[in-house]
mmCIF file of C-alpha atoms in Angstrom:
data_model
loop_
_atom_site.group_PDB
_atom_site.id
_atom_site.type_symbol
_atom_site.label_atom_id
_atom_site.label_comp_id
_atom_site.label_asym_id
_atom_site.label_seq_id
_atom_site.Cartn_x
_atom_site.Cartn_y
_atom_site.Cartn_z
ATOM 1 C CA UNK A 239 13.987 2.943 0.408
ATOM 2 C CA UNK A 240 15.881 3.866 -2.763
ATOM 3 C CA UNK A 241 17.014 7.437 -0.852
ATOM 4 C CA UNK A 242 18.646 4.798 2.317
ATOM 5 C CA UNK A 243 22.462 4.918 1.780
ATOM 6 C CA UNK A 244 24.029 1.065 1.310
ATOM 7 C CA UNK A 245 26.104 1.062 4.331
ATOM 8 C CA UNK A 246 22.759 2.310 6.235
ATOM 9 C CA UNK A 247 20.866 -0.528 4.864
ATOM 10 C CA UNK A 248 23.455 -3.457 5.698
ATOM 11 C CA UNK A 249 23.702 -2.235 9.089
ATOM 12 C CA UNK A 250 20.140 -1.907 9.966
ATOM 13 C CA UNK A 251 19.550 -5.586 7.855
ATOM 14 C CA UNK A 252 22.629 -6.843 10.511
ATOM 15 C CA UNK A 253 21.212 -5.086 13.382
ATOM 16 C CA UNK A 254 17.633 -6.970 12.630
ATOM 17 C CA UNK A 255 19.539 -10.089 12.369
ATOM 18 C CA UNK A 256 21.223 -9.835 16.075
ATOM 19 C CA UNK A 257 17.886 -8.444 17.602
ATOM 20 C CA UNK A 258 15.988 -11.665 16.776
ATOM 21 C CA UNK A 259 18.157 -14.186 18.206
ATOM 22 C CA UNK A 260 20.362 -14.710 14.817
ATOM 23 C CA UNK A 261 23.493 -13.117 15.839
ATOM 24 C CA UNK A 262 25.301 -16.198 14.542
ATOM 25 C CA UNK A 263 24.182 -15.388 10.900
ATOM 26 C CA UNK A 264 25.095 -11.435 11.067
ATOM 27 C CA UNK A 265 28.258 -12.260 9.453
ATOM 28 C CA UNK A 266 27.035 -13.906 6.751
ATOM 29 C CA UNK A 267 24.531 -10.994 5.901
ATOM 30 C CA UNK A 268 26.788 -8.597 6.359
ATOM 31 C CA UNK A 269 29.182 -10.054 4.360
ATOM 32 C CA UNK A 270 26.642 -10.912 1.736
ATOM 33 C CA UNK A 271 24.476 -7.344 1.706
ATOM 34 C CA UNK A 272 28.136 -5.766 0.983
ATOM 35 C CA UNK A 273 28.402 -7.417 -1.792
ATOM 36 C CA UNK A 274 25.369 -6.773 -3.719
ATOM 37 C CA UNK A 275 25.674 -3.137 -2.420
ATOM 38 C CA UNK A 276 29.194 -2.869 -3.948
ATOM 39 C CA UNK A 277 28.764 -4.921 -7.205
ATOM 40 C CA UNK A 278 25.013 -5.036 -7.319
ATOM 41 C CA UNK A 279 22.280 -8.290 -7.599
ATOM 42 C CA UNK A 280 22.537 -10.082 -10.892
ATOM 43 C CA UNK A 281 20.534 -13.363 -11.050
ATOM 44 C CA UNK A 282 21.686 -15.885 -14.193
ATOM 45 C CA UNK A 283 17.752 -17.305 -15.353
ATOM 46 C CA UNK A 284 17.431 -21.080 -15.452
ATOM 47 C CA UNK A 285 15.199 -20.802 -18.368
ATOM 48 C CA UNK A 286 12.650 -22.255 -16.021
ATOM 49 C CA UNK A 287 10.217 -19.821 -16.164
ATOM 50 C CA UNK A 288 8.126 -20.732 -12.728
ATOM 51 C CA UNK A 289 11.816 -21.105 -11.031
ATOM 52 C CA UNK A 290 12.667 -17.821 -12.795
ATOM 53 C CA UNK A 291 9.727 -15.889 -11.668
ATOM 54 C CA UNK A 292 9.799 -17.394 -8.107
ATOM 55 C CA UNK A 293 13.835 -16.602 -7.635
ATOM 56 C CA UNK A 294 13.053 -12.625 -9.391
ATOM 57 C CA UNK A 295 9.765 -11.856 -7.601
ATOM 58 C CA UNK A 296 10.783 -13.811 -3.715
ATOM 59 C CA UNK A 297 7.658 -15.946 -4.516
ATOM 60 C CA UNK A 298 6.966 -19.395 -3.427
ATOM 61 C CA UNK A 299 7.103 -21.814 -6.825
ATOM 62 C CA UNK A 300 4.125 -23.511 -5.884
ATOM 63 C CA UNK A 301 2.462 -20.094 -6.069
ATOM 64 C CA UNK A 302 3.960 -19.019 -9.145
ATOM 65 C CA UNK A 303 2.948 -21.979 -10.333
ATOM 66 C CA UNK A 304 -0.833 -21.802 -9.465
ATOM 67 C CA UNK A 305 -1.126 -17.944 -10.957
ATOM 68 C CA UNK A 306 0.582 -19.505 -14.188
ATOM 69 C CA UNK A 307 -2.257 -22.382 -14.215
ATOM 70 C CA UNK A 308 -5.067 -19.901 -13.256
ATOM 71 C CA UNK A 309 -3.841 -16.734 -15.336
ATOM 72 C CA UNK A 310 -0.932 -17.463 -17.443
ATOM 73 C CA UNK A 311 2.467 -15.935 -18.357
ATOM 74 C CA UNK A 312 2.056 -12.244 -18.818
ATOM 75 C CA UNK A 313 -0.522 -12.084 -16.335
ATOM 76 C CA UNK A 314 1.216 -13.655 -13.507
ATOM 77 C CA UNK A 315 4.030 -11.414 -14.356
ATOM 78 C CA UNK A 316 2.111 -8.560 -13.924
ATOM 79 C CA UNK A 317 0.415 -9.953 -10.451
ATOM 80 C CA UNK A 318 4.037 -10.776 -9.065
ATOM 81 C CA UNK A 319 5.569 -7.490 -10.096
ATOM 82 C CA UNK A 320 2.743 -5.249 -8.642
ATOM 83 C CA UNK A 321 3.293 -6.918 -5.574
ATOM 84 C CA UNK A 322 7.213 -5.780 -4.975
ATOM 85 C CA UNK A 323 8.057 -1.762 -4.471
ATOM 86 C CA UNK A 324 6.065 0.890 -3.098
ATOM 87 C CA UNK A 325 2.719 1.010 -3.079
ATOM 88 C CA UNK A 326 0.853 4.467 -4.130
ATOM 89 C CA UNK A 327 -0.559 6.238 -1.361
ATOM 90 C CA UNK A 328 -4.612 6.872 -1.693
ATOM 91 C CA UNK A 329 -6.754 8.901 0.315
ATOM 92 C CA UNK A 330 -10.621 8.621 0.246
ATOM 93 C CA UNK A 331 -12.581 12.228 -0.480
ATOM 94 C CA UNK A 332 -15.154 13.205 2.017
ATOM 95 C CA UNK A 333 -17.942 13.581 -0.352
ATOM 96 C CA UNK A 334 -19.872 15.078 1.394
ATOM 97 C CA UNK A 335 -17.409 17.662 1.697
ATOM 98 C CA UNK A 336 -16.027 17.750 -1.978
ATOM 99 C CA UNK A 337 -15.425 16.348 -4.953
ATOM 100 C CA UNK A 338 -12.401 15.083 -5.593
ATOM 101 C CA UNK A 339 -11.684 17.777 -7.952
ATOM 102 C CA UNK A 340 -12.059 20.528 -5.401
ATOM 103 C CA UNK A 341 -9.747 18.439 -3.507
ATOM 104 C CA UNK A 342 -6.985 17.959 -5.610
ATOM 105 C CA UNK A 343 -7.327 22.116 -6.402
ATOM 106 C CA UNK A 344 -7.369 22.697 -2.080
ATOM 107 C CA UNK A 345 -4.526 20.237 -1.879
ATOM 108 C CA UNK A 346 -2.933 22.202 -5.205
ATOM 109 C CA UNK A 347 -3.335 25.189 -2.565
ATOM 110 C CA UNK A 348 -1.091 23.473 0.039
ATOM 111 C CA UNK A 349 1.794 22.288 -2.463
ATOM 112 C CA UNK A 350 0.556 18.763 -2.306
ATOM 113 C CA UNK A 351 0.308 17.123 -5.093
ATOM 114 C CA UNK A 352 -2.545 14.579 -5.730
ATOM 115 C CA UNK A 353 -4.017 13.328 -9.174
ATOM 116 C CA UNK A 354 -7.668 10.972 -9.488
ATOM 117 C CA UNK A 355 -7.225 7.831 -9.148
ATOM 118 C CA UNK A 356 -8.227 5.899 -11.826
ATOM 119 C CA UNK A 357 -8.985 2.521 -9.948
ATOM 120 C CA UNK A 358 -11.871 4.601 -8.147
ATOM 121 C CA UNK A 359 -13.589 7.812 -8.571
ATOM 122 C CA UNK A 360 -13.714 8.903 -5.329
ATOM 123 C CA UNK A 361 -10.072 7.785 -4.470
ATOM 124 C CA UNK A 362 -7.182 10.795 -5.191
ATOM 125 C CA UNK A 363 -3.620 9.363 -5.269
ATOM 126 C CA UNK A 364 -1.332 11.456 -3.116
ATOM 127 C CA UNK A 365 2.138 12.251 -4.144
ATOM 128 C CA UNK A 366 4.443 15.000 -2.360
ATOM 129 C CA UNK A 367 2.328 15.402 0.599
ATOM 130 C CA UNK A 368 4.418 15.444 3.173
ATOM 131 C CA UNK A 369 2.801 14.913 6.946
ATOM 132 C CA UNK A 370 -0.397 14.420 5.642
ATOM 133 C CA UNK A 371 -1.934 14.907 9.084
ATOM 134 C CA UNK A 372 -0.469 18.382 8.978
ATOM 135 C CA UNK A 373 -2.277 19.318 5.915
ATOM 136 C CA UNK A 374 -5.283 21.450 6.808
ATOM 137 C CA UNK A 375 -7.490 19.571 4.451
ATOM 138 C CA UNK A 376 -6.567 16.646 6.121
ATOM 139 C CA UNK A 377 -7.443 18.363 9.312
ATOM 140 C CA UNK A 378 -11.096 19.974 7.813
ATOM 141 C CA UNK A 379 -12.252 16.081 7.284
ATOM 142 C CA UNK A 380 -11.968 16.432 3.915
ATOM 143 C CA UNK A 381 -10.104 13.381 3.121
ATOM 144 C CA UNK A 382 -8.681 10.332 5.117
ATOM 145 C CA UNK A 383 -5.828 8.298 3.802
ATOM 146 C CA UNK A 384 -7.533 4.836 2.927
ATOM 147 C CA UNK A 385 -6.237 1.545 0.588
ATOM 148 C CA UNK A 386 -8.563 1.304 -1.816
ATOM 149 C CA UNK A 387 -9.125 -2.576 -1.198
ATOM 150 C CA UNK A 388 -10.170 -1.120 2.619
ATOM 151 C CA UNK A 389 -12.807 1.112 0.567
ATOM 152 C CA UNK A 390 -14.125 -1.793 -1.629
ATOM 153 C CA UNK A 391 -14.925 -4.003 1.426
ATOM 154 C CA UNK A 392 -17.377 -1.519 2.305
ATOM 155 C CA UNK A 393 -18.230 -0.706 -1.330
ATOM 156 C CA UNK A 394 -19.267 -4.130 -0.885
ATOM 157 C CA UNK A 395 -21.270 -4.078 2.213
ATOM 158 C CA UNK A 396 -23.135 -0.931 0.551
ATOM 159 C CA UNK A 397 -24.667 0.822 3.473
ATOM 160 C CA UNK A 398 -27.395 2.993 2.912
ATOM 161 C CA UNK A 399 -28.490 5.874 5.001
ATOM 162 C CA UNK A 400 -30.396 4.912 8.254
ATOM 163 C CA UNK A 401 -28.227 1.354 8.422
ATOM 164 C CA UNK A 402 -26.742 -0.239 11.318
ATOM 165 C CA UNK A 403 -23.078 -1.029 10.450
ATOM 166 C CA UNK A 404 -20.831 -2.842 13.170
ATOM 167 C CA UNK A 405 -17.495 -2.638 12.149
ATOM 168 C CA UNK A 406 -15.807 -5.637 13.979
ATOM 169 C CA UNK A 407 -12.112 -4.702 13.220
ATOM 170 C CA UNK A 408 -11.930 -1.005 13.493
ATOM 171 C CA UNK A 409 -8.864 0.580 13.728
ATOM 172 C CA UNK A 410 -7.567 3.289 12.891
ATOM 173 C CA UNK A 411 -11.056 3.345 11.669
ATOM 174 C CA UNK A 412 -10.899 4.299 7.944
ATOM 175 C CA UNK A 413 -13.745 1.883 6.758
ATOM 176 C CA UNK A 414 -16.104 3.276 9.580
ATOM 177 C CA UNK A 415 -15.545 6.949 7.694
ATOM 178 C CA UNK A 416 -16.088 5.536 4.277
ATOM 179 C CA UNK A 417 -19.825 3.333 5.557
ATOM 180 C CA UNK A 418 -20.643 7.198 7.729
ATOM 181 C CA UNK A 419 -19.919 8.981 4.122
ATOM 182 C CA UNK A 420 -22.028 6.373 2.194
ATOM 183 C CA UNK A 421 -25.041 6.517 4.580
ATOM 184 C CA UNK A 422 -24.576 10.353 4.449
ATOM 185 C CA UNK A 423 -24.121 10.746 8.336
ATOM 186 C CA UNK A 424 -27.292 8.880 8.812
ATOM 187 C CA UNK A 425 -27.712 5.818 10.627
ATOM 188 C CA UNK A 426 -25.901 3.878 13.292
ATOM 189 C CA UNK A 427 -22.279 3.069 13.013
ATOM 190 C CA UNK A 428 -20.788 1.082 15.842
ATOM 191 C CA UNK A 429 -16.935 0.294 16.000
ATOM 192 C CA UNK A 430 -15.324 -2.235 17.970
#
């Protein structure tokens, strides 16, 4: 979103507005989406730091306040500022394909860019891609674009080959690929 020009931004924001019944308040967002986009957001801190955190991070304080209870401070800093900008986008490697290293060396071959991810070892995190669905990796079945929190539900589940896996909310269908890769093509997999 950092690449959308201001003026771009304030009208689609405005637009929004009027398309879901809040044309009344499209002045006031206009009016107020200018304004940070011409002098930029500044925020005064209370020296509250739950109110401070909740205001900076769009959080609920009764949430802030529960992470601060449960984790403290620096922690729930860390939780609350993960959870703002973009995420990084992971793919899962077909291991019975490659390794992730040949994959980050095939995707090399393709000017895409991808690096190991070091949350998971068969996760690569892909930067510069492109259309990944263009990418002729992509296309082999080497790899399928996956969250990794999608990958450690079935991590979970640990399917082994010759299992019966139903898969009860399966679209686009990542997590059926990652159970089919961890029973090694062997077994039943059944997506609903």
């Amino acid at each position: 979103m950092d690449k959308v020009p201001a003026s771009a931004a304030v009208n689609g924001s405005v637009k929004l507005v009027k398309g879901c019944g809040c044309a009344y308040a499209s002045g006031l967002v206009n009016s107020v989406l200018r304004k940070i986009a011409k002098d930029g957001f500044t925020y005064e801190k209370t020296g509250e730091k739950i109110k401070d955190l909740s205001i900076i991070y769009s959080c609920p304080k009764a949430l802030v306040s529960k992470f601060v209870e449960d984790y403290g401070e620096e922690k729930t800093e860390k939780i609350l500022s993960s959870s703002i900008g973009a995420r990084p986008v992971t793919a899962r490697v077909n291991t019975l394909k490659a390794s992730p290293d040949e994959l980050i060396a095939l995707l090399s071959g393709e000017n895409a860019v991808a690096e190991k991810c070091p949350e998971d070892e068969n996760y690569i995190i892909l930067k510069n891609t492109g259309a990944v669905e263009e990418l002729k990796a992509y296309k082999a079945g080497f790899f399928h674009v996956q969250d990794i929190s999608c990958g450690k539900a079935v991590k979970a589940l640990s399917p082994k080959a010759g299992d019966t896996v139903f898969d009860m909310c399966s679209s686009p269908g990542g997590k059926a690929f990652t159970a089919a890769q961890l029973m090694k093509n062997k077994g039943q997999n059944t997506r609903f």
